[in-house]
XYZ file of C-alpha atoms in Angstrom:
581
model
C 0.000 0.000 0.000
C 3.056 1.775 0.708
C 4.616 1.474 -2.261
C 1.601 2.284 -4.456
C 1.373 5.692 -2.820
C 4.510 6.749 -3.384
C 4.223 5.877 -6.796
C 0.944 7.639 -7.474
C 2.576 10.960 -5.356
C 5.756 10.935 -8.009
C 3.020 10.361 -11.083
C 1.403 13.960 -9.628
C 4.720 15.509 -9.311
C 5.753 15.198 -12.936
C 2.585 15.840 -14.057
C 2.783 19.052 -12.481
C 6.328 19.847 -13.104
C 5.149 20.018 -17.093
C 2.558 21.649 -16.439
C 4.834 24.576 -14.966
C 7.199 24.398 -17.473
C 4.589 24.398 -20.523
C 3.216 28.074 -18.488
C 6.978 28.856 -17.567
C 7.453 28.620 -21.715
C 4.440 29.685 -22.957
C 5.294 33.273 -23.186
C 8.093 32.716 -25.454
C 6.781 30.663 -27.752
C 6.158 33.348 -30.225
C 9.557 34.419 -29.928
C 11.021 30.706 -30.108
C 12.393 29.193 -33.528
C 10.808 26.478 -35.126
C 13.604 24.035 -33.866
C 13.018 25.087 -30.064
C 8.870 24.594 -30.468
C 10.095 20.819 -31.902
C 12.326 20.011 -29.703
C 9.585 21.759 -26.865
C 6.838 19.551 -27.993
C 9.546 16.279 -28.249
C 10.291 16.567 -24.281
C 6.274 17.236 -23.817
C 5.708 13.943 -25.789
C 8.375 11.726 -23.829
C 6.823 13.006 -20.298
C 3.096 12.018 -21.208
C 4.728 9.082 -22.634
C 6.489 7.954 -19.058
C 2.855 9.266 -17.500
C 0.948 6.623 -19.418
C 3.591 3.740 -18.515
C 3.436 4.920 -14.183
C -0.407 5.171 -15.102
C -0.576 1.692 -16.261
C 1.656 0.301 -13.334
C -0.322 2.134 -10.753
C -3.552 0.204 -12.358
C -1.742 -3.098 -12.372
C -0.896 -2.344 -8.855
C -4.309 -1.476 -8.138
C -5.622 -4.822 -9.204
C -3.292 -6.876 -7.569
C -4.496 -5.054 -4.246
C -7.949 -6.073 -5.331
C -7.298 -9.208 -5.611
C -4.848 -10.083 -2.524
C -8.027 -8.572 -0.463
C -10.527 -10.850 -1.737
C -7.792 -13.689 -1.023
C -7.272 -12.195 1.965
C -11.228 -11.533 2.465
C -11.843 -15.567 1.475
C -9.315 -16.922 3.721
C -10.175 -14.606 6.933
C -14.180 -15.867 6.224
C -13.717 -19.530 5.762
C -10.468 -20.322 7.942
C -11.038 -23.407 10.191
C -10.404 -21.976 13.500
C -12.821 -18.695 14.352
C -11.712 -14.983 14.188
C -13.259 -11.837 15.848
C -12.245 -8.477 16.248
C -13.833 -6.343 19.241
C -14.169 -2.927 20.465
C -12.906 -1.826 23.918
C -15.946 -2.565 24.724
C -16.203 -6.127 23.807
C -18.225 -5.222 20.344
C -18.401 -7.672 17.313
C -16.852 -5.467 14.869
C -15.807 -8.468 12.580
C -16.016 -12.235 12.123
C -15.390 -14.875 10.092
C -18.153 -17.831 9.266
C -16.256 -20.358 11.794
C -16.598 -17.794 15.061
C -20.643 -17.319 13.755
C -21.036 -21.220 13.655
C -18.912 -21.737 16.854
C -20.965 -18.961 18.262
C -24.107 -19.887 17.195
C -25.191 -17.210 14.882
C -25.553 -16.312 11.298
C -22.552 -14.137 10.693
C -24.369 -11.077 9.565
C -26.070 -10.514 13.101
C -22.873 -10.804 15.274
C -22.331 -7.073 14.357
C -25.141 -6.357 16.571
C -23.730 -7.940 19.893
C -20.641 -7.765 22.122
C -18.592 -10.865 22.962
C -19.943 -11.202 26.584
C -23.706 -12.236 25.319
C -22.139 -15.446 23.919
C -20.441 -16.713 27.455
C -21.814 -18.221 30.126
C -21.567 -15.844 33.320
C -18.254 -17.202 34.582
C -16.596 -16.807 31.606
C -17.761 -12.967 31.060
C -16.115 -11.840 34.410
C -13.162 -13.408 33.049
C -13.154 -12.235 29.705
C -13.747 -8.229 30.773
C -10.597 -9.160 33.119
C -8.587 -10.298 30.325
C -9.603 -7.683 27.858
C -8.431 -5.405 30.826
C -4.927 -7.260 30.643
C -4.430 -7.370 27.419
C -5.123 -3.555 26.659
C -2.658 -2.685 29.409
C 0.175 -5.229 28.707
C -0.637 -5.079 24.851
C 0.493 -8.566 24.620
C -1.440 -12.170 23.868
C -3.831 -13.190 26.476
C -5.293 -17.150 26.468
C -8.516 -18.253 28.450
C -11.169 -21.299 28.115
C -14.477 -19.964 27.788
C -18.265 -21.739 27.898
C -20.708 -20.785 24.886
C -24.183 -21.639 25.804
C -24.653 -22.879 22.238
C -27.974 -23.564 20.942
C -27.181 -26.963 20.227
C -25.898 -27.660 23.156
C -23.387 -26.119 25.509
C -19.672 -25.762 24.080
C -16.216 -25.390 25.085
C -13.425 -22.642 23.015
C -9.951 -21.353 23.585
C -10.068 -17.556 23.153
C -6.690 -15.807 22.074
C -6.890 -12.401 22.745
C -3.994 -9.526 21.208
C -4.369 -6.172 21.303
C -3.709 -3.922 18.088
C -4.164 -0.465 16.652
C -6.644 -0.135 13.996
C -6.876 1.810 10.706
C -3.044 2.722 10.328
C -2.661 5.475 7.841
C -6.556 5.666 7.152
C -9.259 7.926 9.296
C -9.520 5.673 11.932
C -5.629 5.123 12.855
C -4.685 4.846 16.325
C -8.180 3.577 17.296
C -7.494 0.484 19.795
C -9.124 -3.239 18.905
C -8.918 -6.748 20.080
C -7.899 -9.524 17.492
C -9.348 -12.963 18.601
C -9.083 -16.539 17.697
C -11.955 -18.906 18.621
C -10.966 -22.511 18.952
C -13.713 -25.385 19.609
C -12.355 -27.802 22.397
C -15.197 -28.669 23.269
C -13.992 -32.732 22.636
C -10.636 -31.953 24.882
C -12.557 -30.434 27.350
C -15.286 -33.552 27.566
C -12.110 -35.944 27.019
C -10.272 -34.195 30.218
C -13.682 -34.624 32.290
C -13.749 -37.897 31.865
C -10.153 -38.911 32.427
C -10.628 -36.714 35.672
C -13.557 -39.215 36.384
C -12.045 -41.997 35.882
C -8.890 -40.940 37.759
C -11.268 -40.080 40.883
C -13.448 -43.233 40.523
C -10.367 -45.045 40.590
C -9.377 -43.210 42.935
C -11.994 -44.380 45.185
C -11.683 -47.603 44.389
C -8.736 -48.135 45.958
C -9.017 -46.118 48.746
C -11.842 -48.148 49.608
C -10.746 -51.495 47.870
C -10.081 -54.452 50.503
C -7.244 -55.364 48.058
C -3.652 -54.029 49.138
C -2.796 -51.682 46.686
C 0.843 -50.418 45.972
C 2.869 -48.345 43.748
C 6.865 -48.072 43.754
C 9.365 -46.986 42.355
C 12.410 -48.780 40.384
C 14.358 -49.282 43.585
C 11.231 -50.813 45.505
C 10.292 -47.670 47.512
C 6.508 -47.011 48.082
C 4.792 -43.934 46.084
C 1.398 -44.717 47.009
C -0.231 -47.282 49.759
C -3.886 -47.289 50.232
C -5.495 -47.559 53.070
C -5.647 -51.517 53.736
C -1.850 -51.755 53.247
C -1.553 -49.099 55.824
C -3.887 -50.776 57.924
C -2.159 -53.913 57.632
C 1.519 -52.588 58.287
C -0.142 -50.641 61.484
C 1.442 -47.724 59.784
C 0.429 -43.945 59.149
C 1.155 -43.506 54.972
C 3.546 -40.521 55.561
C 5.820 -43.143 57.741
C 5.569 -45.237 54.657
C 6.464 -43.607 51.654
C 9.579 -43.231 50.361
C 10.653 -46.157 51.902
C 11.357 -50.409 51.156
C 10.248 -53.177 52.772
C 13.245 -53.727 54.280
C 13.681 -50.249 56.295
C 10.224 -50.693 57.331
C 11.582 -53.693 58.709
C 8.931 -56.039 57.270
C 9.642 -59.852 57.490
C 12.790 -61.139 55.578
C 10.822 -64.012 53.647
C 8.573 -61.073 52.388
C 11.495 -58.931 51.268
C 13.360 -61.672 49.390
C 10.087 -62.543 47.860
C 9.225 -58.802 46.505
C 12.963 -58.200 45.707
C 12.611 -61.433 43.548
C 9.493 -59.960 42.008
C 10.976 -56.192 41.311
C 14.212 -57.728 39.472
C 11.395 -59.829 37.635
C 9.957 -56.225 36.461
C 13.315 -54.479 35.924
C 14.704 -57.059 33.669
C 11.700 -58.638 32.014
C 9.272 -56.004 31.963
C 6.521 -58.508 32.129
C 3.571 -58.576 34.761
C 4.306 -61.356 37.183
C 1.995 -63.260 39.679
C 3.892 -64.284 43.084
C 2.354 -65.290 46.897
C 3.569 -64.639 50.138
C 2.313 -64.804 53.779
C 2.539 -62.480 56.440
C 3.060 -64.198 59.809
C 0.693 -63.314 62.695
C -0.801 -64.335 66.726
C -3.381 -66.358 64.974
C -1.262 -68.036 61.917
C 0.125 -66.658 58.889
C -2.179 -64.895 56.546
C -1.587 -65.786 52.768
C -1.755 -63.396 50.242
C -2.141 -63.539 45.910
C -0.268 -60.766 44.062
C 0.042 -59.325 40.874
C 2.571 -57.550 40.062
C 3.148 -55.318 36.526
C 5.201 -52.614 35.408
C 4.290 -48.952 34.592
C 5.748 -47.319 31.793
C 5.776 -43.251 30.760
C 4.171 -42.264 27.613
C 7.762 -42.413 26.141
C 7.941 -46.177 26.617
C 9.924 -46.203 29.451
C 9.861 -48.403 32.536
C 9.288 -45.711 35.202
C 7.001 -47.312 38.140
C 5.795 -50.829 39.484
C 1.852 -51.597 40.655
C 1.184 -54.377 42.694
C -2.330 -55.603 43.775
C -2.535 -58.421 46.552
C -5.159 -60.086 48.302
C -5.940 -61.780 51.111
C -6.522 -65.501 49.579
C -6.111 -67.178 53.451
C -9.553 -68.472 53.118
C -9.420 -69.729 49.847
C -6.232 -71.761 51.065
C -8.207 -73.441 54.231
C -10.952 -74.182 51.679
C -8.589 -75.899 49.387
C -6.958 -77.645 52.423
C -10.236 -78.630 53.387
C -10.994 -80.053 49.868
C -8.116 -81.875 49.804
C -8.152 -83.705 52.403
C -12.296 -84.748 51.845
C -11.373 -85.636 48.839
C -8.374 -88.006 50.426
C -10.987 -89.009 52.890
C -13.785 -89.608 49.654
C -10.970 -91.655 47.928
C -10.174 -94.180 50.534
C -13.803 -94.637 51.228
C -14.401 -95.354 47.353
C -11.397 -97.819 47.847
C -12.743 -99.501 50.723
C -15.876 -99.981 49.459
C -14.355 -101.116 45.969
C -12.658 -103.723 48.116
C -14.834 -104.519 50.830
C -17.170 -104.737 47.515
C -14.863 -107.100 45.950
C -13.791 -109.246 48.942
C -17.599 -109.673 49.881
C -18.704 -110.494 46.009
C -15.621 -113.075 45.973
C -16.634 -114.454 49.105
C -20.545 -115.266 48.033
C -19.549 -116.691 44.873
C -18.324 -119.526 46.782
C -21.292 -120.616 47.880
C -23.452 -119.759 44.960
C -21.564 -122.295 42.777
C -22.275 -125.074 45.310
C -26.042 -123.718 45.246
C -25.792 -124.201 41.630
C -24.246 -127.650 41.571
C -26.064 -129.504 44.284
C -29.065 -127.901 42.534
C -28.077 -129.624 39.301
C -26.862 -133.049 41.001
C -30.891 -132.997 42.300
C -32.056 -132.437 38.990
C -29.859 -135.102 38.069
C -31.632 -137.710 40.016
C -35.188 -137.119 38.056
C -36.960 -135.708 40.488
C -40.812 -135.472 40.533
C -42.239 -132.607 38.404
C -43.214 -130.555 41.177
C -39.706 -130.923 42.685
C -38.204 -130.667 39.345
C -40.147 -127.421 38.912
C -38.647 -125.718 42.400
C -35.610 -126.881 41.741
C -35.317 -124.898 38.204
C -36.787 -122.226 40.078
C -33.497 -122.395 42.559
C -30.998 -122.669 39.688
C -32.619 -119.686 37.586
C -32.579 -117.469 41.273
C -29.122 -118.858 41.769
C -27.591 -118.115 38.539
C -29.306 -114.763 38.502
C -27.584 -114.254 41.890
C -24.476 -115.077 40.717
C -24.594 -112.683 37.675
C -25.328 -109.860 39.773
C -22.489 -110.642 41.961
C -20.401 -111.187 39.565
C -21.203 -107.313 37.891
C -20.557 -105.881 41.202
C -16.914 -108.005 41.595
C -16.186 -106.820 38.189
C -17.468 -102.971 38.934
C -15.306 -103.094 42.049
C -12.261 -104.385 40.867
C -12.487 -101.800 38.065
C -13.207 -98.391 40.959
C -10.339 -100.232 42.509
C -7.934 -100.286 39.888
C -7.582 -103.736 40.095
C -8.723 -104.370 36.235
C -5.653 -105.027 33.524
C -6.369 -105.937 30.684
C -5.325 -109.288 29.032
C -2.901 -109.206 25.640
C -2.720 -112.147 23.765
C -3.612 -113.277 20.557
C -7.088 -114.300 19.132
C -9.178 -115.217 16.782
C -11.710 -112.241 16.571
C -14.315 -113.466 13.895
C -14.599 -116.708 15.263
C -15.303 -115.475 18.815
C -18.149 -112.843 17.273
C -19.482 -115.705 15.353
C -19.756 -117.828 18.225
C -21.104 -115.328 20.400
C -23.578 -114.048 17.819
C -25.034 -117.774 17.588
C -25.373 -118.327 21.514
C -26.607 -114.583 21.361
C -29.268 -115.547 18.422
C -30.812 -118.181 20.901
C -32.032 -115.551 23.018
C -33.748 -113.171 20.436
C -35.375 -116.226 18.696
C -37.346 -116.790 22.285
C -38.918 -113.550 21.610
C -39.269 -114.292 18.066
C -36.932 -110.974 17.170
C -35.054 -110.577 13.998
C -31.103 -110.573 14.932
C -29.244 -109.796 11.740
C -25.192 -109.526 12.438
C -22.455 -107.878 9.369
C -18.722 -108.194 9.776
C -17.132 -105.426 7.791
C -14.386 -106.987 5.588
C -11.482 -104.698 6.180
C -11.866 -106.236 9.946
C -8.701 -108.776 10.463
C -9.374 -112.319 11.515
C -6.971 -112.233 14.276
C -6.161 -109.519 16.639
C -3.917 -108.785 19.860
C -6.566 -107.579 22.981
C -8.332 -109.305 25.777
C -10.776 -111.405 24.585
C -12.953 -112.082 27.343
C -13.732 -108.441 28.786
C -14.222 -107.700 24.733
C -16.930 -110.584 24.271
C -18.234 -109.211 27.673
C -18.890 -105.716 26.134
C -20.945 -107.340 23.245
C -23.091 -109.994 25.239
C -23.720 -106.405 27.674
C -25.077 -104.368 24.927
C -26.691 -107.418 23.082
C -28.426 -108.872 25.805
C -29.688 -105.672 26.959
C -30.883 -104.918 23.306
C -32.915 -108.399 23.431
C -34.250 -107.936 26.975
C -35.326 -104.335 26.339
C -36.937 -104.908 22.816
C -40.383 -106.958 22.852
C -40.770 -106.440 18.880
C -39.066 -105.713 15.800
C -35.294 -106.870 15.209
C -31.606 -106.147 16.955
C -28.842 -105.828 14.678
C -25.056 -105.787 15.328
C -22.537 -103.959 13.109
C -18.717 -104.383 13.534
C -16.084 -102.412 11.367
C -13.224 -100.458 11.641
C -13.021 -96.894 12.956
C -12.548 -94.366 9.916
C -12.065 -97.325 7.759
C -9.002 -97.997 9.193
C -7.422 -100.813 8.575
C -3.918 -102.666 9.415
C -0.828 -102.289 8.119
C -0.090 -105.026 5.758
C 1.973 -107.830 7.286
C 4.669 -107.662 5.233
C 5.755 -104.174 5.454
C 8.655 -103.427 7.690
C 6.797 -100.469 9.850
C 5.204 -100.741 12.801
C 1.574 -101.997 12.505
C -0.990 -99.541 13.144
C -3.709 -100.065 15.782
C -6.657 -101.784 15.446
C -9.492 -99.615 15.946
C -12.655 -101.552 16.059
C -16.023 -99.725 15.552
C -18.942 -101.454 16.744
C -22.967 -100.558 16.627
C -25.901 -102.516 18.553
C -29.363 -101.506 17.365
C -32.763 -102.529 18.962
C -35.967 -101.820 18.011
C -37.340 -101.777 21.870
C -38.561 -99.116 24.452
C -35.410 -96.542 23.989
C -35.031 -94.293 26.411
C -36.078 -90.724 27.515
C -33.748 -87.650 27.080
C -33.369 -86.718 30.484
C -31.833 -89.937 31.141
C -29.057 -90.284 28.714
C -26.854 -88.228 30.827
C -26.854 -90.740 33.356
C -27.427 -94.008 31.418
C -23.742 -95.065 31.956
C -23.880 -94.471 35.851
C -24.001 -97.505 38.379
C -26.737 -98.961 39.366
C -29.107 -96.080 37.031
C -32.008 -98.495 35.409
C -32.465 -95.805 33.143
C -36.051 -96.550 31.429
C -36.631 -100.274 32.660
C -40.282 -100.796 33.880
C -41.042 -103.104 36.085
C -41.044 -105.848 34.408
C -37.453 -105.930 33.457
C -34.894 -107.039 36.290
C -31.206 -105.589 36.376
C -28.966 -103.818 38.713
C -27.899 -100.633 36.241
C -24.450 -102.103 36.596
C -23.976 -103.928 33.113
C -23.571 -100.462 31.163
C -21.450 -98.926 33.576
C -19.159 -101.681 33.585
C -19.427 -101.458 29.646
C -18.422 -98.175 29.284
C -15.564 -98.593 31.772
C -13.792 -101.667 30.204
C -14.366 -99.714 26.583
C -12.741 -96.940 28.326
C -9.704 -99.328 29.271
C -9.246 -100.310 25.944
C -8.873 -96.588 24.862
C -12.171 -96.428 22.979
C -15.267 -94.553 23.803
C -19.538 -95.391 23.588
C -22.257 -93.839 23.072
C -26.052 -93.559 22.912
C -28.813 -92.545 21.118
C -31.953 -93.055 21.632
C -35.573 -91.930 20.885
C -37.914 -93.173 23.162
C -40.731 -95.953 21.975
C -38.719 -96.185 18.991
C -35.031 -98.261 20.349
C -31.649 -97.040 21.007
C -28.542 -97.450 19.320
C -25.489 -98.293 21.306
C -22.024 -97.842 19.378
C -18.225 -97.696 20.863
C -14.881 -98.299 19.474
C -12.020 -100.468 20.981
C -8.449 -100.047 19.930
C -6.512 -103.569 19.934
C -3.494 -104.160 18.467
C -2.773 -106.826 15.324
C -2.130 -110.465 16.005
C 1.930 -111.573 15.213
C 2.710 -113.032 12.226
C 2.941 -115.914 13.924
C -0.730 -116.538 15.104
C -2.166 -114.448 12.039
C -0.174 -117.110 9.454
C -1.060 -120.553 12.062
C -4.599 -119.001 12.160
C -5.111 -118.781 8.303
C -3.569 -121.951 7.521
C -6.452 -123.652 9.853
């Protein structure tokens, strides 16, 4: 602006200087030569000449002005952050769109209010303060300030400078404010709530039962809460800025924490750790975590530890122990007195059974004959249930190990399918049987506690099935068969998967949870006899061949029964002898 004024001042100065000198000559001209008019009107031309040129510059100049104020204009109106300037007073004399918005107000009608109408009471007193300040000191001034915004209350950052307004125009000298409006309105909500948090955690541990520490890198406290100072019987000022050890705290509890804070130091991971504190009634034990606390530049700079009082949790664990000691050698002793007594009435049952059949023997009358059948079916029923609870005790007990020898496997299903067959053709049920082929003719297992397993789950299908048809299924897990007995690699395990199917009175949902539980009879009626042991044994000696079973069932319409066994192949030996027979 400067520069344009000095240029338009020299542009009037030479005008005027020709002017003089055309008056200065003008007299004379009459008297002048031709040569002096042409050389007159030459210097005339050269100076309107250089007139034009300043003329044009001055209008270039002009329009650059122009257009650096409506750059100026644009940039002042839509800037980000919001821009006022006031009157002594506190007037709107000027602001941009982003001070209206922040404000609350279409731009045009700020002109008719002062600054203070936009702040809540608080902030007014403070701003008329400031103003104050800053028209004294002539420097920047800062303050937060609430705007009662119509859409809801708001938070801004005023910067305040003082200035002088209108230099080298009417107004010059006349004193202003400059302001810039910032919204932090989401710094301000963000610092609320960190201050809320900080005081509801606060709280919490001053009021937590949990013994709450902080320290420092060498182990000294920066913060107790109130249970820890309970606990030591100390005031806080006595404890910190000091360790354990100079509050002279026991030496087993120093060693244990100065394990812990080298844990932090060099590892920088949080660490769990327990100690007791000894006492007139026993020691009190205590549960700790302990994790380091780093500054926002990354760096290890504090250590937290929360501990609590776990002494009751300990007693109840003692306590649980030892029942469940007590529980186990009551199982065991009922296992064995279980076993001992079984053992023991077996004796006698088999001479029951064989006198019974030495009277038979000696043709008997028919009514004699008839009691006496009575006495052997009683007896051997007897026995059977005897023998389930020997072999449920001896399994509780441990006692149970399986056999390992070699056997033929179809030939044992086959007989036991036929023996099995007599009993479903007395109820005049279908019993259909399939061997998968992949299953091998000889395997390595126990033989007798696997035919056991079938005749269980068999006979049970018969008994519990008063229509229809059983069928039996045996294959091979996954199809999985054994490795061919002339490679030179290990042979894998035999994995036998096996299926029982009835057609009989199935059982309801709420009892297949508990099917495989001794002595549950599950869905037997009344007129069907059994102890609930012959499943539970089942699933036990499937369960000490590594396999599992399972059930399902609908009820009214049978159950399927189907487990898996894994037994190893037969040698070469028995598999070859076998075949060649």
């Amino acid at each position: 602006m400067t520069k344009l004024s000095s240029q338009a001042a020299r542009n009037g100065e030479l005008r005027r200087k020709a002017e003089r000198k055309m008056v200065s000559h003008s007299p004379d001209i009459e008297a002048m030569s031709g040569e002096d008019v042409k050389v007159l009107g030459h210097e005339l031309q050269v100076h309107r000449i250089e007139l034009e040129l300043q003329n044009e510059e001055l209008r270039e100049a002009l329009d650059k002005l122009e257009e650096a104020k409506a750059r100026y204009a644009n940039l002042y109106d839509f800037a980000p952050v919001g821009y006022l300037s006031l009157d002594r007073k506190g007037r709107i004399l000027q602001a941009n769109f982003a001070a209206a918005t922040l404000l609350g107000l279409e731009k045009d009608h700020l002109a008719a209010s002062t600054l203070y109408d936009h702040l809540d009471a608080e902030s007014q007193d403070r701003l008329y303060i400031l103003l104050r300040k800053a028209l004294r000191s002539g420097g920047r001034e800062i303050m937060e300030a609430v705007l009662p915004h119509p859409g809801g209350e708001r938070s801004a950052e005023l910067t305040i400078v003082s200035a002088v307004e209108g230099a080298g125009t009417v107004e010059e000298g006349r004193k202003v404010f400059r302001c810039a409006l910032s919204d932090v309105t989401e710094r301000v909500r963000a610092e609320r709530e960190l201050a809320r948090q900080k005081q509801a955690y606060a709280r919490l541990a001053e009021n937590s039962p949990d013994m709450i520490c902080r320290y420092d890198l060498e182990g000294r406290f920066l913060y107790a809460s109130p249970s820890t100072t309970r606990l030591l019987g100390r005031q806080a000022e006595e404890i910190l800025g000091r360790t354990h050890a100079q509050l002279g705290l026991h030496p087993d509890i120093r060693e244990t924490w100065e394990r812990a804070f080298l844990h932090i130091r060099s590892r920088r991971q949080p660490m769990e750790l327990e100690f007791r504190i000894p006492g007139a009634d026993g020691p009190t034990f205590y549960s700790a975590i302990v994790v380091p606390e780093f500054s926002e530049f990354g760096q290890l700079d504090s250590i937290l530890s929360i501990a609590r009082d776990v002494s009751r949790h300990k007693r109840l664990e003692e306590e649980l122990r030892q029942a469940g000691d007590r529980a186990e050698k009551a199982s065991r002793a009922k296992s064995e007195f279980l076993a001992s007594m079984s053992h023991e009435i077996r004796t006698p049952m088999n001479g029951v059974i064989g006198l019974t059949e030495l009277a038979l023997m000696q043709e008997p009358k028919a009514k004699i004959r008839d009691y006496l059948h009575m006495v052997k079916q009683s007896a051997n029923s007897l026995l059977d249930i005897i023998n389930d609870i020997l072999d449920l005790s001896k399994i509780e007990a441990g006692r149970v190990e399986l056999e390992h020898a070699d056997f033929d496997l179809r030939d044992m299903l086959g007989s036991l399918f036929e023996t099995m067959r007599l009993g479903a053709e007395h109820k005049a049920l279908s019993f259909t049987t399939a061997i998968d082929p992949g299953v091998p003719d000889w395997i390595n297992g126990d033989e007798g506690r696997l035919r056991q397993i079938f005749v269980n789950l068999i006979g049970n299908a018969i008994k519990y099935t008063e229509a229809g048809q059983v069928s039996v299924r045996v294959g091979l897990e996954n199809d999985r068969k054994p490795q061919d007995a002339g490679g030179h690699d290990t042979p894998e395990p035999v994995c036998l998967l096996a299926s029982v199917r009835d057609t009989g009175i199935g059982i309801p949902k709420d009892k297949l949870g508990s099917i495989f539980e001794p002595f549950d009879t599950g869905a037997r009626s009344a007129k069907h006899d059994g102890t609930g042991l012959g499943l539970a044994i089942t699933k036990r000696l499937v369960e000490l061949m590594g396999g599992r079973i399972t059930v399902q069932s609908e009820l009214g319409r049978g159950s399927t029964f189907t487990f898996t066994a894994a037994l190893e192949p037969a040698n070469e030996a028995a598999a070859s002898e076998g075949s060649g027979h």
